[in-house]
Amino acid sequence: MIKNIFILLVGCAFMSCKNDKDNINLNVPGAVKTTRLVRDITCDNTTYVFQIPYYEGDGDTQERLNKEIKNLITQDFIDVTYNKDADLNEIWSIFISNRQQKICNGDMTGISNITIEHTTQTAALISYELTYTRNGEHKRLINTFKKPELTIMKTSDLTKDQKEDDVISIFDINLQQSVANLALDVKIDDQAEFRSFVENKVFSFNKEEFKNATIGVKELGVDSLTLQVSKNIALPKTFSYLNHDVKVEIKAKEMEYYLDLSPLKI
């Protein structure tokens, strides 16, 4: 009994430490230095591109901004021993070494490429969008961090009271168009099948899913920001070469009646 109580206390202490780490209070109002970690791996005359943003600063700032990227590349570390608290730069080196060894040995499981679609930083936020391929499936990772606390921004952080249903409806309409727009990347021989698939399907966000979705913010120019939300769409196997994480993009200014854009400072 005493042993069980001790284990319980240790477990509680561990959870407390974990929660404290996840809820670090930050105050980073200024610019955060950002670089890119880039590496090409060539095996059998095929080049595989790997690139991620790397956010610098003090330990807590790096932990907050690089966390989701670190989680992304360490998912393949099933047979790798590493320091989970190591800097992303150090983990990146381990990741690349592991990828090169496996890919060049013909093992295509795990991530086979990562591409930076954009990194955006303004006075109000830091945002990035990555596309990648894991186990042959094309995916997308989008995150935005509000300054100065650098907490992840979700759609619910911008939606005005009583406007939630309207916002979801607008994004649903745009989602339908975004899926249709995938036709631009569909092979000629697959066009007819893709048209049939789109014409007979209605694509929409689940309400709870949309509220908790992370939102991307892409800067197009001075005072011109585009909001990004992605949804995983179950496409037929014929279209495995398409990114199933379909992205919806809407100019922020077009949504000011429905969204509180003050966190974006535009």
XYZ file of C-alpha atoms in Angstrom:
266
model
C 0.000 0.000 0.000
C 2.797 2.426 0.959
C 4.609 1.520 -2.262
C 1.465 2.288 -4.309
C 1.053 5.677 -2.607
C 4.701 6.513 -3.351
C 4.237 5.616 -7.033
C 1.109 7.767 -7.167
C 2.921 10.742 -5.630
C 5.823 10.361 -8.046
C 3.355 10.196 -10.941
C 1.581 13.343 -9.730
C 4.893 15.124 -9.365
C 5.835 14.131 -12.908
C 2.538 15.380 -14.299
C 2.930 18.637 -12.385
C 6.386 19.173 -13.869
C 5.086 18.371 -17.334
C 2.195 20.820 -17.004
C 4.535 23.510 -15.677
C 6.753 22.995 -18.704
C 3.799 23.184 -21.101
C 2.515 26.348 -19.431
C 5.704 28.399 -19.382
C 4.940 32.117 -19.154
C 6.732 33.905 -21.966
C 6.992 37.550 -22.925
C 8.643 37.877 -26.330
C 7.315 41.053 -27.961
C 10.210 41.564 -30.371
C 11.548 39.714 -33.386
C 12.700 36.119 -32.971
C 15.701 35.168 -35.089
C 14.757 32.461 -37.569
C 17.030 30.374 -39.754
C 16.454 27.388 -41.982
C 17.933 23.937 -41.530
C 18.277 22.479 -45.032
C 19.712 19.192 -46.245
C 19.397 17.295 -49.540
C 19.914 13.534 -49.516
C 20.770 11.863 -52.831
C 20.400 8.102 -53.229
C 20.440 6.251 -56.571
C 20.254 9.518 -58.538
C 17.140 10.644 -56.619
C 17.305 13.697 -54.366
C 15.171 14.013 -51.249
C 14.743 17.526 -49.838
C 14.556 18.207 -46.110
C 14.077 21.731 -44.713
C 12.607 23.135 -41.505
C 12.560 26.530 -39.776
C 14.699 26.842 -36.666
C 13.685 29.439 -34.084
C 16.422 30.766 -31.852
C 16.300 32.657 -28.539
C 16.425 31.479 -24.937
C 15.645 27.902 -23.981
C 11.954 28.476 -23.237
C 11.391 30.386 -26.480
C 13.029 27.626 -28.494
C 11.053 24.978 -26.633
C 7.734 26.684 -27.418
C 8.363 27.537 -31.079
C 10.258 24.400 -32.108
C 8.176 21.865 -30.187
C 5.783 20.785 -32.960
C 8.625 20.604 -35.499
C 10.681 18.501 -33.094
C 7.680 16.212 -32.547
C 7.279 15.869 -36.309
C 10.811 14.663 -37.032
C 11.177 12.468 -33.936
C 8.126 10.346 -34.763
C 10.477 8.189 -36.811
C 12.919 7.669 -33.915
C 11.532 4.249 -33.012
C 14.975 2.643 -33.034
C 17.001 5.770 -32.165
C 18.397 6.674 -28.751
C 18.547 10.444 -28.232
C 18.188 13.170 -25.631
C 14.551 14.279 -25.826
C 15.462 17.657 -24.299
C 18.177 18.352 -26.870
C 18.140 21.458 -29.027
C 16.284 21.088 -32.350
C 19.538 21.729 -34.221
C 21.119 18.697 -32.537
C 18.059 16.510 -33.118
C 17.977 17.613 -36.757
C 21.474 16.178 -37.276
C 20.358 12.846 -35.802
C 17.218 12.889 -37.947
C 19.129 13.548 -41.186
C 21.685 10.830 -40.416
C 18.860 8.371 -39.728
C 16.948 9.347 -42.889
C 20.023 9.053 -45.097
C 20.885 5.616 -43.769
C 17.355 4.248 -44.188
C 16.440 5.848 -47.522
C 19.736 4.898 -49.155
C 19.167 1.324 -47.943
C 15.784 1.281 -49.671
C 13.670 1.766 -46.522
C 11.093 4.460 -47.403
C 9.116 4.245 -44.167
C 8.946 7.466 -42.199
C 9.503 10.957 -43.583
C 10.998 11.127 -47.072
C 10.842 14.917 -47.558
C 9.918 18.158 -45.791
C 9.385 21.506 -47.511
C 8.893 24.965 -45.999
C 5.910 26.596 -47.709
C 6.259 29.834 -45.755
C 7.581 31.351 -42.552
C 5.847 34.567 -41.521
C 6.786 36.901 -38.682
C 5.073 40.187 -37.860
C 4.907 42.397 -34.778
C 1.963 40.269 -33.601
C 2.800 36.687 -34.522
C 5.064 33.959 -35.846
C 3.663 31.432 -38.328
C 4.883 28.620 -40.545
C 3.550 26.032 -42.969
C 5.363 22.799 -43.773
C 4.451 20.063 -46.233
C 5.993 16.617 -45.907
C 5.631 13.001 -46.952
C 5.451 10.200 -44.398
C 5.034 6.561 -45.422
C 4.073 7.729 -48.901
C 1.261 9.993 -47.644
C 1.498 13.735 -48.232
C 0.758 15.859 -45.154
C 0.783 19.443 -43.921
C 1.748 21.144 -40.626
C 0.517 24.677 -39.883
C 1.108 26.673 -36.695
C 0.876 30.292 -35.557
C 2.153 31.726 -32.256
C 0.760 34.916 -30.732
C 3.246 37.417 -29.328
C 4.327 38.128 -26.664
C 3.328 34.879 -24.913
C 3.953 32.668 -27.987
C 0.875 30.508 -27.437
C -0.511 28.584 -30.418
C -3.347 30.402 -32.166
C -6.524 28.469 -32.954
C -9.554 29.464 -34.997
C -11.560 29.901 -31.794
C -9.119 32.638 -30.700
C -10.317 34.835 -33.576
C -13.991 33.935 -33.954
C -16.392 36.601 -32.663
C -19.228 35.668 -30.299
C -22.325 34.405 -32.112
C -20.388 34.145 -35.389
C -19.036 30.614 -35.043
C -21.584 28.943 -37.342
C -21.104 31.642 -39.979
C -17.318 31.238 -39.887
C -17.542 27.451 -40.244
C -19.985 27.812 -43.153
C -17.608 30.175 -44.964
C -14.662 27.836 -44.483
C -16.813 24.862 -45.580
C -17.633 26.614 -48.862
C -13.965 27.394 -49.421
C -12.982 23.842 -48.450
C -15.233 22.491 -51.182
C -13.478 24.741 -53.689
C -10.019 23.858 -52.329
C -10.694 20.146 -52.870
C -11.949 20.881 -56.393
C -8.785 22.895 -57.048
C -6.696 19.766 -56.466
C -7.692 18.909 -60.037
C -4.827 21.171 -61.138
C -2.404 18.568 -59.764
C -4.317 15.486 -60.918
C -2.751 13.397 -63.679
C -4.532 13.591 -67.033
C -5.532 9.917 -66.923
C -7.119 10.431 -63.491
C -9.112 13.599 -64.295
C -12.439 11.891 -65.020
C -12.311 9.831 -61.831
C -11.404 12.916 -59.797
C -14.294 14.957 -61.214
C -16.695 12.159 -60.346
C -15.277 11.962 -56.822
C -15.630 15.711 -56.182
C -19.079 16.064 -57.743
C -20.570 13.423 -55.446
C -18.987 14.492 -52.175
C -19.667 17.271 -49.693
C -16.610 18.305 -47.677
C -17.018 20.125 -44.371
C -15.345 20.807 -41.042
C -16.614 19.113 -37.911
C -17.615 21.903 -35.515
C -15.363 20.778 -32.655
C -12.558 19.994 -35.074
C -12.738 23.492 -36.531
C -12.774 25.244 -33.141
C -9.572 23.468 -32.118
C -7.826 23.712 -35.481
C -4.530 25.578 -35.527
C -4.596 28.515 -37.897
C -1.816 29.672 -40.175
C -1.179 33.311 -41.058
C 0.705 34.003 -44.271
C 1.923 37.508 -45.069
C 1.309 38.484 -48.688
C 2.428 42.101 -48.334
C 2.243 45.079 -45.997
C -1.010 44.808 -43.998
C -2.096 41.857 -46.154
C -2.473 38.558 -44.328
C -4.051 35.278 -45.434
C -5.595 32.874 -42.928
C -4.925 29.160 -43.424
C -6.760 26.137 -42.036
C -6.246 22.565 -43.242
C -8.416 19.457 -43.090
C -7.493 15.870 -43.841
C -9.641 14.555 -46.683
C -10.035 10.819 -47.345
C -9.092 10.728 -51.030
C -9.253 7.479 -53.032
C -5.962 5.574 -53.353
C -5.758 6.649 -56.997
C -4.850 10.134 -55.765
C -2.206 9.145 -53.220
C 0.185 11.625 -54.857
C -2.001 14.553 -53.712
C -1.725 16.177 -50.276
C -4.664 14.861 -48.270
C -4.315 17.742 -45.783
C -6.275 20.173 -47.941
C -5.607 23.837 -47.195
C -8.224 26.587 -47.128
C -6.911 30.139 -47.519
C -8.972 33.298 -46.995
C -7.735 36.890 -46.837
C -8.032 38.135 -43.263
C -9.596 41.451 -44.272
C -12.472 39.610 -45.948
C -13.367 38.038 -42.595
C -13.293 41.096 -40.320
C -17.102 41.056 -39.859
C -16.888 37.520 -38.453
C -13.449 37.466 -36.845
C -11.712 39.588 -34.249
C -8.549 40.512 -36.148
C -7.047 42.602 -33.322
C -4.594 39.801 -32.328
C -3.174 40.092 -35.860
C -2.671 43.866 -35.465
C -3.972 44.793 -38.909
